């Protein structure tokens, strides 16, 4: 530690001496009011607040710069703008590394956003929680969002063509209709728009799956640095100063955007954008503009895995050095021209050169050793971290940093579990205390963590005491492995097994019911015929009343047989072209009558007229069953909602229904019956379609089984969503008739 302090003090003295010399030398000042152009990445918004602050507060002017800010757009080619000299500086993404390795002399000056705002946006009602569930689905994404999303899918084991990508457009309608499963979006913009529209959504963030690119970065060219080194440094310092001011004076910047720059976004939207920017900048722990070569190496390696960058790519010259080595030859030449002090200053400088070289060599060796160690640790394919006795993180690898929601291992240093972006359980503190205080090793314990986006990941974790050379426990070492995909596969396997058993059970019951119904119907026909003949030949009196009772009970048994046949999907149906609006106009009076007087029925249809191939009476019976259940689940008074419309359903969506085998993909009419009642537990949901199962009184329970049979006979699908105290939504899907 003392050696390090001595080296630091000596270097500081050297830098102060050289700075004093530079002040004395002529010709080093920036020419007054250099005019430069900055190409922004998009339209005026809080995303570029630092530049507005630097202009309006005079930071650029103090640096001798007159700056013009140019809006960007979807067609802006940032590399071309820089190379052709149309702009001097540009705000762009990390994909500029690809252009650099194509021979374009681009240089990264600073990373404004430590984390990329690129996310996958999916509907909250879709049931999609992980990238793995996107297999076979379609995503709308812009070219700049695609690499991060593709890398996330690849990390989850999906093939390159497993997810279809189409050009981006902000279209909640297509997402809600199922035409696309999600959108590549910016966390600083689109989620707020959906929130204002009242559309539930879920964010899947690439950095939760080991893909953590930088967000907005500042770029320039080698030519600009070579010809105007002082201007580059002055521009960068003024810009970073502008960002520091902007993030602590948000209201002022928002007023500026609305007034001078005519930003069309609302103040509420701009304020939300500022909040999201603060999370991505991570400025509480990392200086604004900080870049790490290891992080860029991680980004480059990701591009290599995607086939967008050659394996032998280079970072040489790509990262701007804010403190370049002193040009000693130039310094000696300049000093040689000074009057009366050439020999004295030359001797001093030569002595300082030797000291500087020794310092530089020592620092280089230390950096190389540390870099090699970090490279080895980062190569380990599972998360690794180590803590001191106070449970503060001393170090970790890149995999663990990704698990924890951080951009780099450096961001984790000094943090305790409660300060990490993830949500950990309190039990973890107990196990760490056992390891540190008692010296116990805990191997392969299972734990769950919740990421900032709300997604849950599952891990195997092992912890062992960390000891020094004397054998004293100085902390703990932990290895953590993500088993989310493994658990998802196990759960999927369990669901398939349960569905197979349920399908076999239903098939056996259906065959039995079908046989019993046909045989009992034959017996009933004979019994009814004899009873009718006997009744005709019996004079009025008690005996005829007995015959009437026999006929009534025979009709009840026949009705029960018809319901049982419906449950098996083999009921007698008269299919015909059915127009939804005409059918509903005809059926609404009957449907309303099946509800108690304390309940109301509200029907709403979204979209044009729909034609289906259906048995009208069976369809009416289906709606009566579902509406009756919904009204009984809603205690007291209330409203039962019937929503209808069309939906494009893919194979994955239909696979997750109550019908096995699933129907073919295509356009379907949906009938949603929604109640706000007490809902159902998972245990009840598993049995709700069993024949004769009921949460009501004895004699009920064929309604849902019959509903399932009607849907099956119409080649449709049935989905149900319910939770205790959260109501129930039953969605019946019937194929739309193609003309």
XYZ file of C-alpha atoms in Angstrom, residues 63-725:
663
model
C -14.438 25.454 -23.563
C -14.230 27.607 -26.711
C -16.828 25.602 -28.615
C -19.873 26.607 -30.614
C -21.982 23.441 -30.817
C -24.803 22.589 -33.210
C -27.044 19.651 -32.191
C -28.607 17.680 -35.067
C -31.576 15.348 -34.513
C -31.272 11.734 -35.646
C -33.780 9.262 -36.990
C -34.274 5.662 -38.132
C -32.353 6.263 -41.372
C -29.335 8.028 -39.808
C -26.018 6.272 -40.552
C -23.842 7.498 -37.690
C -20.596 5.962 -38.962
C -21.110 7.571 -42.385
C -21.923 10.964 -40.850
C -18.667 10.888 -38.866
C -16.388 9.537 -41.610
C -17.645 11.990 -44.240
C -17.219 14.942 -41.874
C -20.908 15.854 -41.749
C -20.559 15.799 -37.976
C -17.603 15.880 -35.600
C -19.173 13.838 -32.808
C -22.114 11.426 -32.581
C -24.274 9.704 -29.978
C -24.632 6.057 -31.037
C -24.641 2.474 -29.760
C -21.934 -0.122 -29.201
C -22.464 -1.502 -32.716
C -19.945 1.154 -33.841
C -17.324 -1.431 -32.796
C -18.403 -3.460 -35.835
C -17.828 -0.471 -38.149
C -14.423 0.103 -36.523
C -13.360 -3.414 -37.468
C -14.599 -2.833 -41.008
C -11.815 -0.266 -41.365
C -13.671 2.884 -40.355
C -11.449 4.982 -38.002
C -14.067 5.463 -35.281
C -13.181 6.090 -31.634
C -15.386 5.690 -28.534
C -15.022 8.675 -26.201
C -17.371 7.840 -23.322
C -20.290 5.647 -22.276
C -23.169 7.827 -21.119
C -25.421 4.860 -20.255
C -23.702 2.032 -18.378
C -26.590 -0.264 -19.284
C -28.403 -0.511 -22.593
C -32.095 0.486 -22.545
C -32.850 -2.286 -25.059
C -35.524 -4.650 -23.695
C -38.061 -7.158 -24.959
C -41.596 -5.895 -24.305
C -44.362 -8.544 -24.063
C -48.048 -8.276 -23.086
C -48.721 -8.832 -19.402
C -51.478 -11.289 -20.326
C -49.277 -13.397 -22.612
C -47.854 -15.635 -19.898
C -44.359 -15.087 -21.343
C -41.820 -14.709 -18.528
C -38.527 -15.889 -20.057
C -36.800 -15.628 -23.456
C -37.126 -19.400 -23.831
C -40.895 -19.018 -24.180
C -40.380 -16.914 -27.329
C -39.507 -19.995 -29.385
C -41.718 -20.137 -32.477
C -42.992 -16.600 -31.990
C -42.501 -13.278 -33.792
C -40.775 -10.147 -32.488
C -40.804 -6.657 -34.032
C -37.387 -5.067 -33.531
C -35.186 -2.416 -35.125
C -31.725 -3.434 -36.442
C -29.987 -1.742 -33.494
C -32.072 -3.718 -30.967
C -31.670 -7.047 -32.738
C -28.107 -7.990 -31.587
C -28.937 -7.724 -27.874
C -32.153 -9.720 -28.288
C -30.493 -12.370 -30.466
C -27.667 -12.730 -27.950
C -30.200 -13.165 -25.141
C -32.045 -15.864 -27.111
C -28.752 -17.579 -27.904
C -27.743 -17.542 -24.223
C -31.022 -19.297 -23.463
C -30.208 -22.059 -25.940
C -32.572 -20.989 -28.729
C -31.508 -21.576 -32.329
C -30.852 -18.556 -34.547
C -34.148 -19.053 -36.409
C -36.222 -20.014 -33.366
C -37.613 -16.478 -33.058
C -38.824 -14.651 -36.168
C -37.828 -10.970 -36.366
C -39.759 -8.405 -38.424
C -39.159 -4.621 -38.858
C -40.044 -2.566 -35.794
C -43.112 -0.435 -35.352
C -44.748 0.621 -32.098
C -47.958 -1.372 -32.403
C -49.646 -2.434 -29.148
C -52.601 -3.614 -31.241
C -50.531 -6.234 -33.067
C -49.000 -7.337 -29.788
C -52.338 -7.711 -28.037
C -53.895 -9.506 -31.006
C -51.098 -12.063 -31.014
C -49.783 -11.097 -34.451
C -46.460 -10.411 -32.724
C -45.442 -11.832 -29.366
C -43.316 -8.842 -28.358
C -41.412 -5.737 -29.392
C -37.790 -4.735 -29.101
C -38.160 -1.517 -27.146
C -36.319 1.125 -25.116
C -37.004 0.990 -21.379
C -36.872 4.806 -21.277
C -39.798 5.304 -23.689
C -42.234 2.582 -24.767
C -43.141 1.128 -21.327
C -44.416 4.546 -20.226
C -46.561 4.792 -23.365
C -48.165 1.409 -22.637
C -48.711 2.420 -19.028
C -50.596 5.540 -20.139
C -52.692 3.417 -22.502
C -53.597 1.131 -19.605
C -52.014 -1.906 -21.266
C -50.325 -4.376 -18.865
C -46.833 -5.348 -19.997
C -43.755 -7.265 -18.912
C -40.086 -6.397 -19.563
C -37.535 -9.083 -20.362
C -34.101 -7.479 -20.088
C -31.095 -8.948 -21.934
C -28.786 -8.032 -19.056
C -30.712 -10.452 -16.824
C -29.473 -13.170 -19.178
C -25.792 -12.247 -19.446
C -26.045 -9.675 -22.272
C -25.129 -6.226 -20.995
C -24.160 -3.767 -23.726
C -23.388 -0.120 -23.121
C -26.251 2.207 -24.016
C -25.683 5.620 -25.617
C -21.972 6.346 -26.190
C -20.076 9.347 -27.599
C -18.007 8.719 -30.737
C -15.615 10.674 -32.941
C -12.880 9.860 -35.491
C -9.135 9.319 -35.345
C -8.722 12.355 -37.601
C -10.547 14.615 -35.134
C -8.345 13.385 -32.267
C -5.123 13.765 -34.278
C -5.910 17.248 -35.602
C -7.750 18.683 -32.588
C -6.701 16.793 -29.435
C -7.465 19.716 -27.149
C -10.864 20.253 -28.735
C -11.767 16.597 -28.214
C -10.845 16.750 -24.548
C -12.631 20.079 -24.052
C -15.793 18.786 -25.766
C -15.816 15.616 -23.677
C -15.288 17.421 -20.377
C -17.972 20.012 -21.170
C -20.433 17.268 -22.196
C -19.879 15.249 -19.017
C -20.236 18.432 -16.978
C -23.503 19.044 -18.811
C -24.749 15.575 -17.868
C -23.905 16.101 -14.208
C -25.851 19.361 -14.275
C -28.807 17.896 -16.196
C -29.325 14.955 -13.828
C -29.464 17.278 -10.814
C -31.651 19.945 -12.522
C -34.269 17.835 -14.304
C -37.139 20.315 -14.113
C -34.990 23.032 -15.698
C -33.966 20.739 -18.561
C -37.560 19.594 -19.127
C -38.665 23.253 -19.307
C -35.884 23.812 -21.842
C -36.984 20.831 -23.945
C -40.602 21.982 -24.011
C -39.755 25.634 -24.671
C -36.691 25.949 -26.878
C -36.525 22.499 -28.461
C -40.309 22.003 -28.896
C -40.230 18.398 -27.671
C -43.672 16.822 -28.302
C -43.466 14.523 -25.263
C -45.444 15.461 -22.160
C -43.705 16.654 -19.018
C -44.793 13.464 -17.292
C -43.200 11.374 -20.053
C -39.970 13.398 -19.916
C -39.789 13.066 -16.136
C -40.256 9.303 -16.404
C -37.560 9.204 -19.089
C -35.217 11.034 -16.702
C -35.921 8.469 -13.955
C -35.170 5.581 -16.314
C -31.999 7.297 -17.563
C -30.734 7.614 -13.985
C -31.108 3.864 -13.483
C -29.147 3.137 -16.659
C -26.400 5.674 -15.938
C -25.721 4.171 -12.495
C -23.946 7.428 -11.616
C -24.167 6.805 -7.849
C -21.382 4.239 -8.207
C -19.778 4.943 -11.590
C -18.552 8.235 -13.020
C -20.599 9.419 -15.996
C -18.737 8.511 -19.174
C -16.673 5.687 -17.654
C -15.692 2.872 -20.049
C -14.016 -0.448 -19.324
C -11.946 -2.358 -21.873
C -13.108 -5.690 -20.440
C -16.717 -4.635 -20.910
C -16.050 -3.714 -24.564
C -14.313 -7.074 -24.952
C -17.472 -8.765 -23.649
C -19.547 -6.791 -26.173
C -17.176 -7.708 -29.007
C -17.212 -11.386 -28.041
C -21.013 -11.296 -28.099
C -20.957 -9.897 -31.653
C -18.538 -12.703 -32.601
C -20.956 -15.344 -31.279
C -23.691 -13.768 -33.385
C -21.495 -13.828 -36.504
C -21.481 -10.020 -36.736
C -17.775 -9.625 -35.958
C -14.725 -11.679 -36.949
C -13.066 -13.673 -34.127
C -9.796 -11.745 -34.570
C -11.344 -8.329 -33.954
C -9.272 -5.625 -32.275
C -9.929 -2.875 -29.735
C -6.644 -1.128 -30.538
C -7.275 2.580 -30.988
C -11.018 2.204 -30.469
C -11.126 3.440 -26.865
C -10.190 7.072 -26.272
C -7.405 7.619 -23.737
C -8.290 10.661 -21.643
C -4.751 10.747 -20.196
C -2.424 9.879 -23.101
C 1.274 9.361 -22.504
C 3.330 12.528 -22.766
C 5.054 12.991 -26.151
C 8.545 13.247 -24.658
C 10.347 13.822 -27.986
C 8.134 16.824 -28.699
C 8.610 18.041 -25.149
C 12.450 17.876 -25.431
C 12.357 19.663 -28.799
C 10.268 22.467 -27.324
C 12.420 22.759 -24.233
C 15.521 22.945 -26.471
C 14.194 26.211 -27.891
C 13.785 27.928 -24.552
C 16.425 30.562 -23.685
C 18.866 30.048 -20.791
C 17.312 26.829 -19.349
C 17.760 24.141 -22.013
C 20.402 22.065 -20.214
C 18.824 22.428 -16.785
C 15.311 21.548 -17.930
C 16.652 18.770 -20.165
C 18.416 17.137 -17.225
C 15.330 17.403 -15.058
C 13.079 15.967 -17.761
C 15.468 13.063 -18.476
C 15.486 12.185 -14.800
C 11.711 12.329 -14.692
C 11.549 10.162 -17.803
C 13.482 7.393 -16.075
C 11.235 7.587 -13.015
C 8.142 7.708 -15.215
C 9.295 4.647 -17.180
C 9.846 2.672 -13.993
C 6.428 3.696 -12.710
C 4.812 2.857 -16.050
C 6.456 -0.584 -16.201
C 5.416 -1.396 -12.624
C 1.852 -0.291 -13.301
C 1.737 -2.200 -16.585
C 2.895 -5.424 -14.928
C 0.343 -4.993 -12.141
C -2.433 -4.318 -14.677
C -1.458 -7.313 -16.793
C -1.411 -9.595 -13.762
C -4.766 -8.316 -12.566
C -6.245 -8.491 -16.071
C -5.089 -12.103 -16.477
C -6.635 -13.079 -13.139
C -9.904 -11.346 -14.039
C -9.874 -13.013 -17.475
C -9.490 -16.441 -15.871
C -12.316 -15.741 -13.424
C -14.569 -14.359 -16.169
C -13.941 -17.483 -18.245
C -15.579 -19.659 -15.578
C -19.083 -20.425 -16.978
C -20.849 -20.013 -13.602
C -21.096 -17.079 -11.205
C -18.245 -16.628 -8.726
C -17.956 -14.030 -5.955
C -16.134 -13.587 -2.662
C -17.011 -11.496 0.392
C -15.326 -10.216 3.540
C -16.490 -11.011 7.082
C -19.002 -8.138 6.917
C -20.634 -9.728 3.834
C -19.353 -6.990 1.512
C -18.453 -8.178 -1.967
C -14.710 -8.015 -2.581
C -14.828 -9.271 -6.156
C -16.768 -11.351 -8.664
C -16.742 -12.471 -12.280
C -18.793 -11.143 -15.196
C -21.316 -14.005 -14.995
C -22.209 -13.141 -11.400
C -22.402 -9.437 -12.278
C -24.928 -10.333 -14.973
C -26.955 -12.429 -12.513
C -26.980 -9.539 -10.031
C -28.170 -7.004 -12.628
C -24.847 -5.141 -12.819
C -22.879 -4.123 -15.871
C -19.428 -5.158 -14.678
C -17.666 -6.849 -11.736
C -16.326 -3.472 -10.617
C -19.859 -2.283 -9.883
C -20.326 -5.065 -7.319
C -17.290 -4.233 -5.199
C -18.176 -3.044 -1.694
C -21.886 -3.886 -2.015
C -23.885 -6.083 0.340
C -26.738 -8.309 -0.851
C -29.399 -5.752 0.063
C -27.788 -3.133 -2.221
C -27.720 -5.325 -5.322
C -30.400 -4.698 -7.978
C -31.779 -8.214 -7.455
C -34.103 -9.128 -4.592
C -32.569 -11.758 -2.324
C -34.159 -13.674 0.541
C -33.255 -13.081 4.198
C -32.340 -16.753 4.641
C -29.198 -16.064 2.597
C -27.808 -13.869 5.378
C -28.251 -16.731 7.852
C -26.322 -19.192 5.673
C -23.507 -16.686 5.129
C -23.196 -16.187 8.880
C -22.919 -19.966 9.317
C -20.117 -20.114 6.763
C -18.140 -17.165 8.169
C -18.707 -17.636 11.906
C -18.841 -21.445 12.096
C -16.620 -22.362 9.168
C -19.321 -24.594 7.632
C -19.521 -25.312 3.914
C -22.959 -25.225 2.283
C -23.089 -27.109 -1.000
C -25.699 -27.029 -3.783
C -28.449 -25.205 -1.925
C -31.287 -23.993 -4.136
C -32.371 -20.361 -4.080
C -34.461 -17.923 -6.105
C -33.668 -14.323 -7.007
C -35.905 -11.644 -8.468
C -34.374 -9.320 -11.067
C -35.191 -5.571 -11.240
C -37.594 -6.337 -14.100
C -39.560 -8.711 -11.870
C -38.511 -12.003 -13.467
C -37.528 -14.839 -11.127
C -34.379 -16.895 -11.676
C -33.466 -20.140 -9.919
C -29.943 -21.083 -8.858
C -27.777 -23.747 -7.248
C -25.369 -22.085 -4.825
C -22.373 -23.385 -2.874
C -20.515 -21.406 -0.197
C -17.235 -22.239 1.532
C -15.091 -20.320 4.049
C -12.366 -18.099 2.550
C -9.137 -18.409 4.555
C -5.791 -16.603 4.547
C -2.359 -18.235 4.657
C -2.646 -18.622 8.460
C -5.938 -20.499 8.177
C -8.053 -17.658 9.571
C -11.488 -17.170 8.009
C -11.498 -13.782 6.284
C -14.758 -14.168 4.365
C -16.477 -16.618 2.059
C -16.235 -17.847 -1.528
C -19.406 -18.725 -3.421
C -20.210 -20.401 -6.726
C -23.698 -19.847 -8.154
C -25.198 -21.562 -11.223
C -28.376 -20.561 -13.057
C -30.759 -23.536 -13.298
C -33.816 -21.583 -14.466
C -33.896 -23.303 -17.851
C -33.422 -26.696 -16.197
C -36.309 -26.099 -13.801
C -38.467 -24.795 -16.637
C -37.717 -27.964 -18.607
C -38.566 -30.112 -15.581
C -41.815 -28.233 -15.015
C -42.661 -28.539 -18.718
C -41.993 -32.283 -18.539
C -44.209 -32.550 -15.465
C -46.993 -30.621 -17.203
C -46.760 -32.887 -20.240
C -46.940 -35.943 -18.011
C -49.949 -34.543 -16.122
C -51.687 -33.689 -19.400
C -51.035 -37.172 -20.719
C -52.482 -38.762 -17.569
C -55.455 -36.401 -17.669
C -55.995 -37.110 -21.351
C -55.885 -40.857 -20.710
C -58.304 -40.479 -17.790
C -60.737 -38.424 -19.872
C -60.474 -40.803 -22.798
C -61.338 -43.773 -20.578
C -64.282 -41.910 -19.039
C -65.461 -40.779 -22.466
C -65.402 -44.294 -23.885
C -67.275 -45.610 -20.856
C -69.841 -42.793 -20.945
C -70.318 -43.184 -24.691
C -70.993 -46.897 -24.373
C -73.311 -46.519 -21.384
C -75.283 -43.756 -23.100
C -75.854 -45.720 -26.302
C -76.947 -48.871 -24.438
C -79.169 -46.995 -21.989
C -80.737 -45.028 -24.857
C -81.728 -48.307 -26.539
C -83.288 -49.506 -23.284
C -84.998 -46.134 -22.764
C -86.532 -46.227 -26.238
C -88.102 -49.613 -25.503
C -89.169 -48.569 -21.991
C -90.690 -45.314 -23.260
C -92.591 -47.117 -26.037
C -94.065 -49.662 -23.612
C -94.949 -46.937 -21.104
C -96.713 -44.842 -23.764
C -98.711 -47.892 -24.964
C -99.650 -48.795 -21.396
C -100.711 -45.206 -20.713
C -102.956 -45.147 -23.785
C -104.682 -48.346 -22.621
C -105.037 -47.270 -19.001
C -108.090 -45.281 -17.881
C -107.554 -42.070 -15.911
C -106.543 -42.740 -12.371
C -103.599 -43.618 -10.189
C -102.149 -46.158 -12.642
C -102.008 -43.574 -15.469
C -100.273 -41.147 -13.115
C -97.672 -43.845 -12.465
C -97.175 -44.192 -16.242
C -96.777 -40.390 -16.544
C -94.092 -40.540 -13.844
C -92.256 -43.288 -15.727
C -92.279 -41.174 -18.915
C -91.033 -38.049 -17.078
C -88.133 -39.900 -15.467
C -87.306 -41.530 -18.811
C -87.041 -38.071 -20.370
C -84.731 -36.959 -17.540
C -82.471 -39.952 -18.102
C -82.446 -39.229 -21.853
C -81.485 -35.588 -21.157
C -78.680 -36.780 -18.873
C -77.444 -39.089 -21.638
C -77.379 -36.167 -24.082
C -75.263 -34.142 -21.657
C -72.898 -37.083 -21.155
C -72.518 -37.466 -24.920
C -71.801 -33.756 -25.157
C -69.066 -34.173 -22.529
C -67.411 -36.813 -24.693
C -67.536 -34.559 -27.747
C -69.817 -37.029 -29.563
C -73.134 -35.295 -29.116
C -75.569 -34.821 -31.980
C -75.010 -31.401 -33.571
C -76.461 -29.451 -36.463
C -73.598 -27.295 -37.751
C -74.358 -24.279 -39.914
C -72.871 -20.928 -40.850
C -73.498 -18.666 -37.883
C -73.075 -14.895 -37.848
C -72.030 -13.788 -34.403
C -74.066 -10.563 -34.181
C -77.283 -12.240 -35.310
C -76.680 -15.129 -32.921
C -76.034 -12.761 -30.000
C -79.092 -10.615 -30.784
C -81.154 -13.808 -30.723
C -79.510 -15.251 -27.604
C -79.027 -12.227 -25.316
C -82.565 -12.324 -23.822
C -82.091 -16.006 -22.933
C -78.591 -15.439 -21.579
C -79.749 -12.561 -19.367
C -82.562 -14.703 -17.990
C -80.066 -17.313 -16.772
C -78.519 -14.715 -14.455
C -80.100 -13.778 -11.117
C -81.824 -10.408 -10.891
C -78.907 -9.047 -8.838
C -76.495 -9.485 -11.745
C -76.109 -7.752 -15.091
C -74.636 -9.022 -18.349
C -72.439 -6.678 -20.404
C -71.530 -7.765 -23.959
C -68.870 -6.016 -26.030
C -67.616 -7.050 -29.475
C -64.319 -5.773 -30.884
C -63.884 -5.857 -34.641
C -65.972 -6.669 -37.717
C -68.657 -9.308 -38.177
C -67.521 -12.890 -37.600
C -68.849 -16.061 -39.230
C -68.275 -19.465 -37.641
C -69.403 -23.027 -38.320
C -71.373 -23.909 -35.215
C -74.306 -25.707 -33.668
C -76.388 -22.817 -32.369
C -78.051 -24.696 -29.505
C -74.765 -26.159 -28.292
C -73.124 -22.743 -28.468
C -76.005 -21.226 -26.509
C -75.743 -24.051 -23.953
C -71.997 -23.348 -23.636
C -72.593 -19.661 -22.874
C -75.345 -20.454 -20.377
C -73.027 -22.833 -18.491
C -70.190 -20.312 -18.326
C -72.391 -17.329 -17.438
C -74.140 -19.320 -14.708
C -70.806 -20.276 -13.171
C -69.613 -16.655 -13.377
C -72.717 -15.277 -11.653
C -72.541 -17.890 -8.884
C -68.883 -17.010 -8.279
C -69.793 -13.327 -7.808
C -71.406 -12.978 -4.412
C -74.064 -10.344 -3.896
C -74.682 -8.128 -6.907
C -72.323 -7.583 -9.790
C -71.679 -7.612 -13.508
C -70.604 -10.524 -15.685
C -68.693 -9.437 -18.793
C -68.870 -11.144 -22.175
C -66.169 -9.982 -24.602
C -65.953 -11.235 -28.190
C -63.566 -10.624 -31.068
C -61.068 -12.355 -33.346
C -57.518 -13.439 -32.600
C -54.693 -14.942 -34.658
C -53.507 -17.921 -32.607
C -50.195 -19.661 -33.154
C -49.357 -23.240 -32.184
C -47.695 -22.258 -28.898
C -50.755 -20.304 -27.753
C -53.168 -23.122 -28.609
C -50.926 -25.774 -27.090
C -51.468 -24.220 -23.677
C -55.209 -24.918 -23.590
C -57.506 -27.553 -22.108
C -57.964 -29.366 -25.433
C -55.630 -32.225 -26.306
C -54.566 -32.538 -29.053
C -54.478 -28.803 -29.705
C -56.346 -27.435 -32.767
C -54.558 -26.004 -35.796
C -53.184 -22.432 -35.760
C -55.288 -19.778 -37.456
C -57.911 -17.106 -36.862
C -60.323 -17.779 -34.000
C -63.376 -16.144 -32.497
C -62.802 -15.641 -28.797
C -65.599 -15.532 -26.236
C -64.303 -14.248 -22.900
C -66.546 -14.660 -19.850
C -65.117 -12.503 -17.064
C -66.262 -12.267 -13.466
C -64.890 -10.390 -10.470
C -65.742 -13.119 -8.004
C -63.732 -15.107 -5.485
C -61.683 -16.995 -8.084
C -60.301 -20.527 -7.804
C -57.231 -22.077 -6.252
C -54.745 -24.066 -8.389
C -56.097 -27.281 -6.852
C -59.666 -26.490 -7.925
C -58.481 -25.436 -11.396
C -56.972 -28.882 -11.936
C -60.344 -30.576 -11.301
C -62.802 -28.048 -12.693
C -63.328 -29.977 -15.953
C -63.733 -33.391 -14.291
C -67.224 -34.840 -14.802
C -69.455 -34.379 -11.730
C -66.900 -32.178 -9.937
C -68.549 -29.181 -8.303
C -67.846 -26.649 -5.587
C -71.627 -26.252 -5.231
C -74.231 -28.768 -4.096
C -74.673 -32.406 -5.148
C -76.171 -32.905 -8.599
C -74.182 -30.126 -10.245
C -70.841 -30.462 -12.006
C -71.457 -31.523 -15.629
C -71.524 -27.920 -16.875
C -67.787 -27.420 -17.400
C -67.279 -30.968 -18.659
C -70.088 -30.396 -21.177
C -68.530 -27.063 -22.144
C -65.247 -28.818 -22.858
C -67.047 -31.388 -24.990
C -68.842 -28.689 -27.012
C -65.556 -26.900 -27.668
C -63.907 -30.148 -28.727
C -66.727 -30.960 -31.164
C -66.273 -27.486 -32.704
C -62.486 -28.037 -33.097
C -61.815 -25.114 -30.786
C -59.818 -24.476 -27.638
C -60.553 -23.462 -24.066
C -58.343 -21.465 -21.686
C -59.047 -20.509 -18.102
C -57.290 -18.031 -15.848
C -58.165 -17.663 -12.180
C -56.677 -16.968 -8.768
C -58.189 -16.684 -5.291
C -59.929 -13.316 -4.769
